[in-house]
Short mmCIF file of C-alpha atoms and ligand atoms in Angstrom, two decimals:
data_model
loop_
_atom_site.label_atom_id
_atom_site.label_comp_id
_atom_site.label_asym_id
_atom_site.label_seq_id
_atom_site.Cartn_x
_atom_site.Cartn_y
_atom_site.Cartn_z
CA UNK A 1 11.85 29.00 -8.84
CA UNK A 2 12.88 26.62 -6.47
CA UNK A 3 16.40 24.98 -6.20
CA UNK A 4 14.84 21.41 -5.05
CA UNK A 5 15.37 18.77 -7.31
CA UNK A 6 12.29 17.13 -8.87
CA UNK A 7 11.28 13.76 -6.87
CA UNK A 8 11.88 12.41 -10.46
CA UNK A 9 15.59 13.56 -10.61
CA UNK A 10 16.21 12.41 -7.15
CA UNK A 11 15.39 8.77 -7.54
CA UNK A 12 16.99 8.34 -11.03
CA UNK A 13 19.99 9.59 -9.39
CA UNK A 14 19.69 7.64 -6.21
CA UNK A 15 23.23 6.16 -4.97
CA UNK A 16 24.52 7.20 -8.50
CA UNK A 17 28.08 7.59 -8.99
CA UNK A 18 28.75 6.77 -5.12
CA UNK A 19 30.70 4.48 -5.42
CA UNK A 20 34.07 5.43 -3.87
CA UNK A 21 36.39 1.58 -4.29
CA UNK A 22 35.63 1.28 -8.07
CA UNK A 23 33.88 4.21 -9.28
CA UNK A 24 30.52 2.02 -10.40
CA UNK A 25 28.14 4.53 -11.79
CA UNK A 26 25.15 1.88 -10.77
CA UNK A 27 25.01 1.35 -7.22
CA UNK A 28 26.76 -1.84 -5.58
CA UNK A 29 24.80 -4.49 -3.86
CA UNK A 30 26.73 -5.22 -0.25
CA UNK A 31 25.66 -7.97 0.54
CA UNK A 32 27.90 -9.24 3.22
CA UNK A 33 26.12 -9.40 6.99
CA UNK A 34 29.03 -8.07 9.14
CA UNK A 35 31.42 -5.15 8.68
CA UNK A 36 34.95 -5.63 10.39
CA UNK A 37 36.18 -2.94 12.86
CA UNK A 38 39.78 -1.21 12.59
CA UNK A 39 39.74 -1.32 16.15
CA UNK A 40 37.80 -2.87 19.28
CA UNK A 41 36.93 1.07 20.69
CA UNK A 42 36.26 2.15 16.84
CA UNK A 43 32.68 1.34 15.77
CA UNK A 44 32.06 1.16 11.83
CA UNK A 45 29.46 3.16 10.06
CA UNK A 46 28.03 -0.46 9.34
CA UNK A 47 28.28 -3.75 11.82
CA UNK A 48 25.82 -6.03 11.39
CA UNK A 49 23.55 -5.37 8.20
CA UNK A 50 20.39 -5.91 10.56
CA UNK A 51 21.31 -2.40 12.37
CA UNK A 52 22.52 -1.06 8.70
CA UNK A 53 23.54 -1.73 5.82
CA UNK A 54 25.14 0.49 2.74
CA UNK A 55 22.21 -1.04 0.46
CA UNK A 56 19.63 -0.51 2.48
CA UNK A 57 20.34 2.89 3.31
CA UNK A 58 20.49 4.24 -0.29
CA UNK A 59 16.54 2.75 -0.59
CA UNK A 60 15.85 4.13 2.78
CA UNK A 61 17.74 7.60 1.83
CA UNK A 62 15.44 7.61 -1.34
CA UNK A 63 12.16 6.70 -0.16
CA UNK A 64 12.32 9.24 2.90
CA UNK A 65 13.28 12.19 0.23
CA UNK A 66 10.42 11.05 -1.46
CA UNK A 67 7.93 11.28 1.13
CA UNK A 68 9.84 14.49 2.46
CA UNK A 69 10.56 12.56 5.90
CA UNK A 70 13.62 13.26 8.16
CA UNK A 71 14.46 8.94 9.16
CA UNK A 72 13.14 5.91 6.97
CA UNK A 73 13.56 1.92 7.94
CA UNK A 74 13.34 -0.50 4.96
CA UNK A 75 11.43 -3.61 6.23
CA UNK A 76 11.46 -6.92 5.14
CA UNK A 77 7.47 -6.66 4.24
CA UNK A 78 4.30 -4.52 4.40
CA UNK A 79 3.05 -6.27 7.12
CA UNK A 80 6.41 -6.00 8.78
CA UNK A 81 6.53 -2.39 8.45
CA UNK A 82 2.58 -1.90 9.95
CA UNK A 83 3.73 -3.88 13.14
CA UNK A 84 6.57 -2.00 13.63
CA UNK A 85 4.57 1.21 13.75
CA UNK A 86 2.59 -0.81 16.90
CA UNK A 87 5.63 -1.15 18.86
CA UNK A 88 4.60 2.99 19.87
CA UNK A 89 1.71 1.82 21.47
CA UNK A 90 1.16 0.00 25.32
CA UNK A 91 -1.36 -2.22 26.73
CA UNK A 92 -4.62 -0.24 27.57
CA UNK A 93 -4.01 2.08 24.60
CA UNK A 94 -6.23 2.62 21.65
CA UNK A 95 -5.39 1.96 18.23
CA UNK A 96 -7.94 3.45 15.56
CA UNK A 97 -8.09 1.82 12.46
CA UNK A 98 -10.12 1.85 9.12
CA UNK A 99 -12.90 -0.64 9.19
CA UNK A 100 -12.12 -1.25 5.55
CA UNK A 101 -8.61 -1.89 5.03
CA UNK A 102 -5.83 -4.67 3.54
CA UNK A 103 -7.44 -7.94 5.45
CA UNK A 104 -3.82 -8.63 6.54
CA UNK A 105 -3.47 -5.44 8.38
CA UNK A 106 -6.87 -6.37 10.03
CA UNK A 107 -5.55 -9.95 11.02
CA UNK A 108 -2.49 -8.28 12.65
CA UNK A 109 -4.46 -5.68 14.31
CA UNK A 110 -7.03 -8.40 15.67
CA UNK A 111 -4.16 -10.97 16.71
CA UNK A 112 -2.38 -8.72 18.68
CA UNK A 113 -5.61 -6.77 20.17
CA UNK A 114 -6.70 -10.28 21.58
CA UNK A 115 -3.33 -10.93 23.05
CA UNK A 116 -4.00 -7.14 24.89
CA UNK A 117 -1.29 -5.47 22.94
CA UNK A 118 -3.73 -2.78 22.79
CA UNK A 119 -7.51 -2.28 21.93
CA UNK A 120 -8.22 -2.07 18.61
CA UNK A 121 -11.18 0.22 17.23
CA UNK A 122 -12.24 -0.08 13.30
CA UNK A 123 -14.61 3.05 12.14
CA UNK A 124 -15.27 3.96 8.63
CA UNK A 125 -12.85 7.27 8.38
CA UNK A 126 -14.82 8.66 5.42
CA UNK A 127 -17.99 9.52 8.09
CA UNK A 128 -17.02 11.85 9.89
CA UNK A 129 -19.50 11.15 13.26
CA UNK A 130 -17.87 7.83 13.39
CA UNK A 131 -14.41 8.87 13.16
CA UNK A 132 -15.40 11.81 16.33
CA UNK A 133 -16.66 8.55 17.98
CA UNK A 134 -13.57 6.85 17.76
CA UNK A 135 -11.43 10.00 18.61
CA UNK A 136 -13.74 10.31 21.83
CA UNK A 137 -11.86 6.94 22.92
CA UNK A 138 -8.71 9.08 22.58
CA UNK A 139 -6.34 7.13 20.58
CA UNK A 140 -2.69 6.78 20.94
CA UNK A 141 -2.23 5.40 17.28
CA UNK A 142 -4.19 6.11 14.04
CA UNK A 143 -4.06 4.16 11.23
CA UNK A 144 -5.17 5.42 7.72
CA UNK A 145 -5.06 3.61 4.48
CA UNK A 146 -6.45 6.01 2.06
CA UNK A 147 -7.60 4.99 -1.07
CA UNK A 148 -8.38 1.99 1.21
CA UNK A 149 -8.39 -1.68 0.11
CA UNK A 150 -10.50 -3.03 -1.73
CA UNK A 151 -13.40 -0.53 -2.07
CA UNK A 152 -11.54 2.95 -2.95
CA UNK A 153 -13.40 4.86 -0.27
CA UNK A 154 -10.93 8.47 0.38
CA UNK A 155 -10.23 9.39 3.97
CA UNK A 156 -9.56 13.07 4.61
CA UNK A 157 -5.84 12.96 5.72
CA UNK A 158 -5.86 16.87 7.00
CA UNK A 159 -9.39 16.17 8.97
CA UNK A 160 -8.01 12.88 10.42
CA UNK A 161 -4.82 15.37 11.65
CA UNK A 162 -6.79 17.95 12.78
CA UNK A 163 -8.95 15.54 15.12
CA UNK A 164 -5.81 13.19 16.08
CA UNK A 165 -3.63 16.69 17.40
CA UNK A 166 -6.54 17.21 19.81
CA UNK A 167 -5.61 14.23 21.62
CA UNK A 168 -2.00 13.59 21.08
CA UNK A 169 -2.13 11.02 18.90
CA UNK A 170 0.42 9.50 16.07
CA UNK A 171 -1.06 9.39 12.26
CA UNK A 172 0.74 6.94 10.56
CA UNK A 173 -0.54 6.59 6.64
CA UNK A 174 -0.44 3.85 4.23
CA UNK A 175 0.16 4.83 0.95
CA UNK A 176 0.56 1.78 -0.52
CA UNK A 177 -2.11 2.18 -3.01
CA UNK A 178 -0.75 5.38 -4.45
CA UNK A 179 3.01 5.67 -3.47
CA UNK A 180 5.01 8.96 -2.95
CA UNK A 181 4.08 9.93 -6.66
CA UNK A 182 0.43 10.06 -6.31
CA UNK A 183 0.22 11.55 -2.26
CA UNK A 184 2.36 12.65 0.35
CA UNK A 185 0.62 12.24 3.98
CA UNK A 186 3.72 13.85 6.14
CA UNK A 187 2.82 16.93 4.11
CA UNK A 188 -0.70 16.97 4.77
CA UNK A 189 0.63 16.72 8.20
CA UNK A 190 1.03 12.50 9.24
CA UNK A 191 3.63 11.81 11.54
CA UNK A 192 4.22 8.35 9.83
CA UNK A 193 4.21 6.99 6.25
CA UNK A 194 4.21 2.72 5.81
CA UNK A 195 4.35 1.05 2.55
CA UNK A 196 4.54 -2.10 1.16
CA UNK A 197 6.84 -1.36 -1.35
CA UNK A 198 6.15 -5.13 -2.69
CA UNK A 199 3.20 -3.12 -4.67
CA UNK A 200 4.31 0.12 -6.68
CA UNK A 201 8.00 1.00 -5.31
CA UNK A 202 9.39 -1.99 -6.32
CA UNK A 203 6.84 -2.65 -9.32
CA UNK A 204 7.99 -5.27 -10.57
CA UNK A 205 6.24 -8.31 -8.47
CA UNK A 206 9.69 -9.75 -7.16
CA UNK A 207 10.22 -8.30 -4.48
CA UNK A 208 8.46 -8.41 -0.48
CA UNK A 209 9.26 -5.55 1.06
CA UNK A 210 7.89 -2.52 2.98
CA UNK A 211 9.08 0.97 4.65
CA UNK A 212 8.33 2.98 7.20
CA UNK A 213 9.21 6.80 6.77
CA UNK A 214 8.74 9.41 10.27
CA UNK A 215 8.44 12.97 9.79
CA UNK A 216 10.14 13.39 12.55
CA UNK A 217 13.77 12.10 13.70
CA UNK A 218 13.05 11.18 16.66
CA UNK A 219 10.29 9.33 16.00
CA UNK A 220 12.23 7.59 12.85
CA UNK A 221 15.17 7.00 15.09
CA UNK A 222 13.08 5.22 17.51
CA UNK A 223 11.29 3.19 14.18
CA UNK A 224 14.99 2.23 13.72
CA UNK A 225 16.22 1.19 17.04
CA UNK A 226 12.95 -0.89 16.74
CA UNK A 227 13.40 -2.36 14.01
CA UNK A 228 17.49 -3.65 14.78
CA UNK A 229 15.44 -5.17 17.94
CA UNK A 230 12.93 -6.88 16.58
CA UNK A 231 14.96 -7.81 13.30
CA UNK A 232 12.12 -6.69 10.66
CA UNK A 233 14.77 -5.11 8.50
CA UNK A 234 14.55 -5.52 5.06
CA UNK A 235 17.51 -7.65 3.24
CA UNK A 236 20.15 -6.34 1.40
CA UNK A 237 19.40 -7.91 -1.75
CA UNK A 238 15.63 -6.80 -1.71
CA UNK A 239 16.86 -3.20 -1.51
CA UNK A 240 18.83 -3.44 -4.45
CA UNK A 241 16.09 -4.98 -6.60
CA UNK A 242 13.74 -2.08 -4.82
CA UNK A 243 15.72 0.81 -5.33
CA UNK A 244 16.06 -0.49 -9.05
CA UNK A 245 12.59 -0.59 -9.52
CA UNK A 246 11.66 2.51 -7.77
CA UNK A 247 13.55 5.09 -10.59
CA UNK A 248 10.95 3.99 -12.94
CA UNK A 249 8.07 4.95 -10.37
CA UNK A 250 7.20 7.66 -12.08
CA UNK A 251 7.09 6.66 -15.67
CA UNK A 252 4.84 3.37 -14.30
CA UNK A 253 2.36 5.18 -12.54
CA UNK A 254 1.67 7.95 -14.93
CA UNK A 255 0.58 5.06 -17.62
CA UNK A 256 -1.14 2.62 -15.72
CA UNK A 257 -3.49 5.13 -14.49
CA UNK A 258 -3.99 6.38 -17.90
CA UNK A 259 -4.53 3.17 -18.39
CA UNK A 260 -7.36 2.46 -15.84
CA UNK A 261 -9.21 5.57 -16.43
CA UNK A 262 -9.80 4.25 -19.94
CA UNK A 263 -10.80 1.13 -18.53
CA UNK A 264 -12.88 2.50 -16.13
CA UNK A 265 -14.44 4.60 -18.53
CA UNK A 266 -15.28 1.54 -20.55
CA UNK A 267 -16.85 -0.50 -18.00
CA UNK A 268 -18.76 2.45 -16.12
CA UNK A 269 -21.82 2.47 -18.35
CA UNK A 270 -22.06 -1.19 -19.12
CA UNK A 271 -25.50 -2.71 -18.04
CA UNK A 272 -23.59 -5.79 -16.96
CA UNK A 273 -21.78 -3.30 -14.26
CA UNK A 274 -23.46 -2.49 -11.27
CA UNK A 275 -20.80 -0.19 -9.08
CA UNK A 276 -17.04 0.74 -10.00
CA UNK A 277 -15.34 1.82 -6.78
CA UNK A 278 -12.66 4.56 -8.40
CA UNK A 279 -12.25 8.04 -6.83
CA UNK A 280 -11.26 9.23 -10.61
CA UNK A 281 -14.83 8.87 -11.22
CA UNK A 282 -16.87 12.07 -10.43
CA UNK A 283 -19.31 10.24 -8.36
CA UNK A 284 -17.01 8.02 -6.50
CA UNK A 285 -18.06 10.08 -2.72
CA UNK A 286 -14.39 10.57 -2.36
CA UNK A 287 -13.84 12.00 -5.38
CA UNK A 288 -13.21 15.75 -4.36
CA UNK A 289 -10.96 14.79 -1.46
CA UNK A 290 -8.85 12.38 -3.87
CA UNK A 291 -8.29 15.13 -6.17
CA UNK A 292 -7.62 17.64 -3.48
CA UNK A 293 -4.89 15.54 -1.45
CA UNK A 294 -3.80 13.04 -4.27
CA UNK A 295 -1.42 14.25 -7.36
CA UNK A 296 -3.80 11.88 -9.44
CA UNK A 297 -6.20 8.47 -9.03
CA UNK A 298 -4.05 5.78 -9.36
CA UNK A 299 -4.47 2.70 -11.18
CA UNK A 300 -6.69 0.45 -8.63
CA UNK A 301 -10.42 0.08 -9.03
CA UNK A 302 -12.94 -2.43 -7.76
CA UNK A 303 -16.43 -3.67 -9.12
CA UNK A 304 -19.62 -5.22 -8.44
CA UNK A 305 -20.97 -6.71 -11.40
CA UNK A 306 -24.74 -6.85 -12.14
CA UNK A 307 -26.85 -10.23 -11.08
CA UNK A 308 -26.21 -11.37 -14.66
CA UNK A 309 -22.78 -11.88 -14.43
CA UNK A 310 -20.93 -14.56 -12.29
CA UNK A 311 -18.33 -12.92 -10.78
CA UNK A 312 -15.91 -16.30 -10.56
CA UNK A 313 -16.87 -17.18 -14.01
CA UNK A 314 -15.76 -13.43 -14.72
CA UNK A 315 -11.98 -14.02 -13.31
CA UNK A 316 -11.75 -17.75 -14.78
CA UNK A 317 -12.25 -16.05 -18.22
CA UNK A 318 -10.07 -13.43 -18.03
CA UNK A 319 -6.37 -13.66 -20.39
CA UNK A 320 -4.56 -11.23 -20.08
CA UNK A 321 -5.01 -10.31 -16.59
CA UNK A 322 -4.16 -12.52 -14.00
CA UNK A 323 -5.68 -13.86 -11.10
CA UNK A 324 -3.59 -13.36 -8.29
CA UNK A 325 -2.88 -11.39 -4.75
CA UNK A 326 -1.34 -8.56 -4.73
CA UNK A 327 -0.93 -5.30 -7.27
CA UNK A 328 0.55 -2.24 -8.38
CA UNK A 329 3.38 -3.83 -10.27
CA UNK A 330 4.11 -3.83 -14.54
CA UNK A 331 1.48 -6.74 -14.96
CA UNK A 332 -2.27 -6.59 -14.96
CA UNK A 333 -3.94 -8.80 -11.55
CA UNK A 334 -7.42 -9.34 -10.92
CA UNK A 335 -8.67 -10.64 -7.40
CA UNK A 336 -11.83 -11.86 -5.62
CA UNK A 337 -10.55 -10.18 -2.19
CA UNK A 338 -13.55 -12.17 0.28
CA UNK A 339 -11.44 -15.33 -0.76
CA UNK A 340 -7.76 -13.73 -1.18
CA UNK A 341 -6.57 -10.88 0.10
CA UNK A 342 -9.05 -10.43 2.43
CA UNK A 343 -9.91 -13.71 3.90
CA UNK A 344 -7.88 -13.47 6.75
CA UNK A 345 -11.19 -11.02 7.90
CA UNK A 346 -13.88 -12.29 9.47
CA UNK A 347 -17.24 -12.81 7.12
CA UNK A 348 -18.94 -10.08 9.84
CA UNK A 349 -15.87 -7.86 9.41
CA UNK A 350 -15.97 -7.98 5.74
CA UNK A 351 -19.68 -7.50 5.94
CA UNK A 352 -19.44 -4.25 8.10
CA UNK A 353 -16.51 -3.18 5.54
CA UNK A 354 -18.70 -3.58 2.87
CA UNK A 355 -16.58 -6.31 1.03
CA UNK A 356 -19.24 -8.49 -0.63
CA UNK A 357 -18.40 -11.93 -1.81
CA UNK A 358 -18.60 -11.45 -5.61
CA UNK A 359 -16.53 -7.74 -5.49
CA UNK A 360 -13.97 -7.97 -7.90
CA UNK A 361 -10.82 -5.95 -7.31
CA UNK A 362 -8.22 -4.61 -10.78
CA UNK A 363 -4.82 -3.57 -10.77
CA UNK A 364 -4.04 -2.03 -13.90
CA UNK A 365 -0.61 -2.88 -15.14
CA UNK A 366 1.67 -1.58 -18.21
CA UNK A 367 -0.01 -3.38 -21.04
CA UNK A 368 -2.45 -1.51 -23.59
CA UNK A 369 -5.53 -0.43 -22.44
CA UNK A 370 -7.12 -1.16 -25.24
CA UNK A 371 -6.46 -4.98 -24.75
CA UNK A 372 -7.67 -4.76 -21.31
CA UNK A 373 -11.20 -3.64 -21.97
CA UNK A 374 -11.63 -6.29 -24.79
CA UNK A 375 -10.49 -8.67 -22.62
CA UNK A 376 -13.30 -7.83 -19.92
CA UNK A 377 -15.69 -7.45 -22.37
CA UNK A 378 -14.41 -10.67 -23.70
CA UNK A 379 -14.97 -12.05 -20.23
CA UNK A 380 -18.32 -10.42 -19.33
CA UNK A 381 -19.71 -12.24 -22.56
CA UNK A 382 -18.62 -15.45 -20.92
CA UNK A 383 -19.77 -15.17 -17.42
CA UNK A 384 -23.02 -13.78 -18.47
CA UNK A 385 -25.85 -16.45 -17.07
CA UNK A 386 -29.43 -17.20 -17.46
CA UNK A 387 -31.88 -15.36 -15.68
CA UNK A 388 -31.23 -13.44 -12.43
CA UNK A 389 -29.32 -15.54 -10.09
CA UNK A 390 -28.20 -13.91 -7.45
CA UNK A 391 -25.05 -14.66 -5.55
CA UNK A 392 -27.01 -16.14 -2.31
CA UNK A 393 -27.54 -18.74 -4.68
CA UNK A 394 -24.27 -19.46 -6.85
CA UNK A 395 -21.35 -21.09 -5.43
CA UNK A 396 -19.99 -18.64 -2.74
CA UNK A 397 -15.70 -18.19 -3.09
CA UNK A 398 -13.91 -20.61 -0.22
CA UNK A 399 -13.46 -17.94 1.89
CA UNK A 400 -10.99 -18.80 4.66
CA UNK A 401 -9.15 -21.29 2.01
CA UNK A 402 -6.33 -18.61 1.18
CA UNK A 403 -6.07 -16.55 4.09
N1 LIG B 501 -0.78 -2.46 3.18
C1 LIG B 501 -1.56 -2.58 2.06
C2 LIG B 501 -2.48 -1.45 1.69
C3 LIG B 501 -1.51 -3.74 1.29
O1 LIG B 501 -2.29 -3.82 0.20
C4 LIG B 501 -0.65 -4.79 1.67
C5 LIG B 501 -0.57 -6.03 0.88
O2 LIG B 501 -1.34 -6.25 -0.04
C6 LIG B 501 0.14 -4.64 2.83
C7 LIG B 501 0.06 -3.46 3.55
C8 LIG B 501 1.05 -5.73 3.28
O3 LIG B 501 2.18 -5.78 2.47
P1 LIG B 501 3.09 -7.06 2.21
O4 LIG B 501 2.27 -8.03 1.43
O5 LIG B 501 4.28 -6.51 1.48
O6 LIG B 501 3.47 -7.63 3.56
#
């Protein structure tokens, strides 16, 4: 048997008992922004807490264990940590990216490609011709979001590898959706792993924050030195709270996709449900690859509801979940993503994604699961509406209102 700890002994031990000035068994929060220096020609572990800070360091230690990197930087957000990855790549070089993805990460990608950062190329990573097309424009960068947001679809992280070593390229994944519990990408061979750790790290919706863990040291050292330059690192405070939230990762996860599959299972047969988008399900088209690279499904799923039901009337009924951006923490969110988290898209890049108007995206929180479903149900009764309207014809979601 092997002497490693188990990821869930390292993080409830994380920074425990390390306290050397007063022997606190919990962690300290340092939150002062300079360190003084014995001596002009005698530079402190810590200076400045946006090159390092004690705090920071015992999220960043954690987090980098967990995803079995060599260097992690703790960021002050997701986004923050997805645009520090682009600081690898020049003008003239290509970045590949999912076509279906967080609509922020889009907007970033799109905002800097028109300023000629670099050129941006979207292709749906699940078909495999299209992601040899895009590999035939010989990347430098390749971004993978796997179970992707908001539709679910799987990307094969080993087949992404495979094609992205032919041409030299950098795989950076983000495993937001699942977090080092569920799926490790520098295992399946990703030089990068991002996060927003504002989702299921921290857990607890109080926290914005992401990371950005390299495989390699190198690579994570020059993440770092980036990230002092640009000053994207994440606050001292916001690791504390992080860090805090993170040794319960494991316990969290494990019920709230429980959780889900029971809701999912309650929903899938429903008449008044057209399409759940959950790779637990065994005819979700990702489903073999989830269970093959993922340590389980996680607790996100997405639906299209039949004609019969009005999707907004759907979310405006709902009590115990909550409408709101955002997911992965203790609480249970619902979302229209054309009109909130992805409205910073285009309505032809949502389109080609496959993001309708009336899809309606869960996060399954720590509540019981049989509450969930009867509230749904509860719901479905309510937005159920004469004949069959179709959403051409009902008021669309102010898309563009929220981006
Ligand atoms: N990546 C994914 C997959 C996300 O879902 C999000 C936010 O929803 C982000 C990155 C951006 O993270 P943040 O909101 O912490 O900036």
């Amino acid at each position: 048997m092997s002497n490693r700890l188990h990821r869930e002994t390292l993080i409830a031990g994380a920074g425990v008992s390390a306290d050397k000035a007063h022997n606190s068994v919990s962690p300290p929060l340092h939150l002062s922004a300079n360190y003084y220096w014995n001596d002009p020609c005698e530079k402190p572990q810590y200076d400045y807490a946006r090159s390092g800070n004690p705090t920071r360091a015992q999220l960043e230690e954690a987090l980098t264990e967990l995803e079995g990197g060599a260097r992690g930087v703790i960021t002050s957000s997701g986004m923050a940590a997805v645009d520090l990855v682009l600081n690898l790549v020049n003008p003239g070089d290509v970045v590949l990216a999912p076509h279906d993805c967080y609509g922020g990460t889009h907007r970033l990608l799109a905002a800097r490609a028109k300023r000629g950062h670099f050129k941006v190329v979207h292709v749906d990573q699940t078909d495999l011709a299209a992601l040899a097309a895009g590999f035939a424009k010989r990347p430098k960068l390749v971004l993978i979001e796997t179970p992707s947001n908001p539709l679910l679809r799987i990307t094969d992280i080993s087949k992404v590898v495979s094609f992205a070593r032919e041409v030299g390229a950098i795989v950076v994944a983000d495993n937001t959706f699942l977090s080092p519990a569920l799926q490790r990408p520098l295992a399946l061979g990703c030089d990068v792993v991002i996060h927003s750790t504002t989702k299921f790290i921290n857990g607890h919706s109080d926290v914005v924050g992401g990371a950005v863990i390299a495989r390699d040291a190198a690579l994570g050292e020059e993440l770092a030195w980036w990230a002092n330059c640009t000053g994207v690192t994440g606050a001292p405070f916001d690791s504390f709270m992080t860090l805090r939230g993170l040794r319960t990762l494991f316990t969290r996860i494990e019920r709230q996709q429980a959780t889900a599959k029971d809701v999912v299972d309650a929903l899938v047969d429903d008449p008044r449900v057209a399409k759940v988008f959950f790779p637990g399900l065994g005819s979700h088209p990702g489903h073999e690859i989830a269970a093959r690279q993922q340590e389980g499904f996680g607790s996100m799923f997405s639906v299209e509801f039949a004609d019969k039901i009005d999707a907004l009337e759907l979310l405006r009924k709902l009590e115990i979940f909550t409408i709101a951006e955002s997911l992965g923490g203790f609480e249970s969110l619902v979302c229209l993503p054309a009109a909130m988290t992805h409205a910073g898209m285009t309505a032809e890049a949502r389109a080609d994604a496959g993001i309708s108007n009336h899809l309606v995206r869960f996060s399954i929180g720590l509540e019981h699961g049989v509450d969930l479903v009867r509230d749904i149900l509860a719901a479905l009764d309510g937005a159920a509406v004469a004949g069959n309207v179709t959403y051409l014809n009902k008021q669309q979601p102010a898309v563009g209102a929220c981006a």
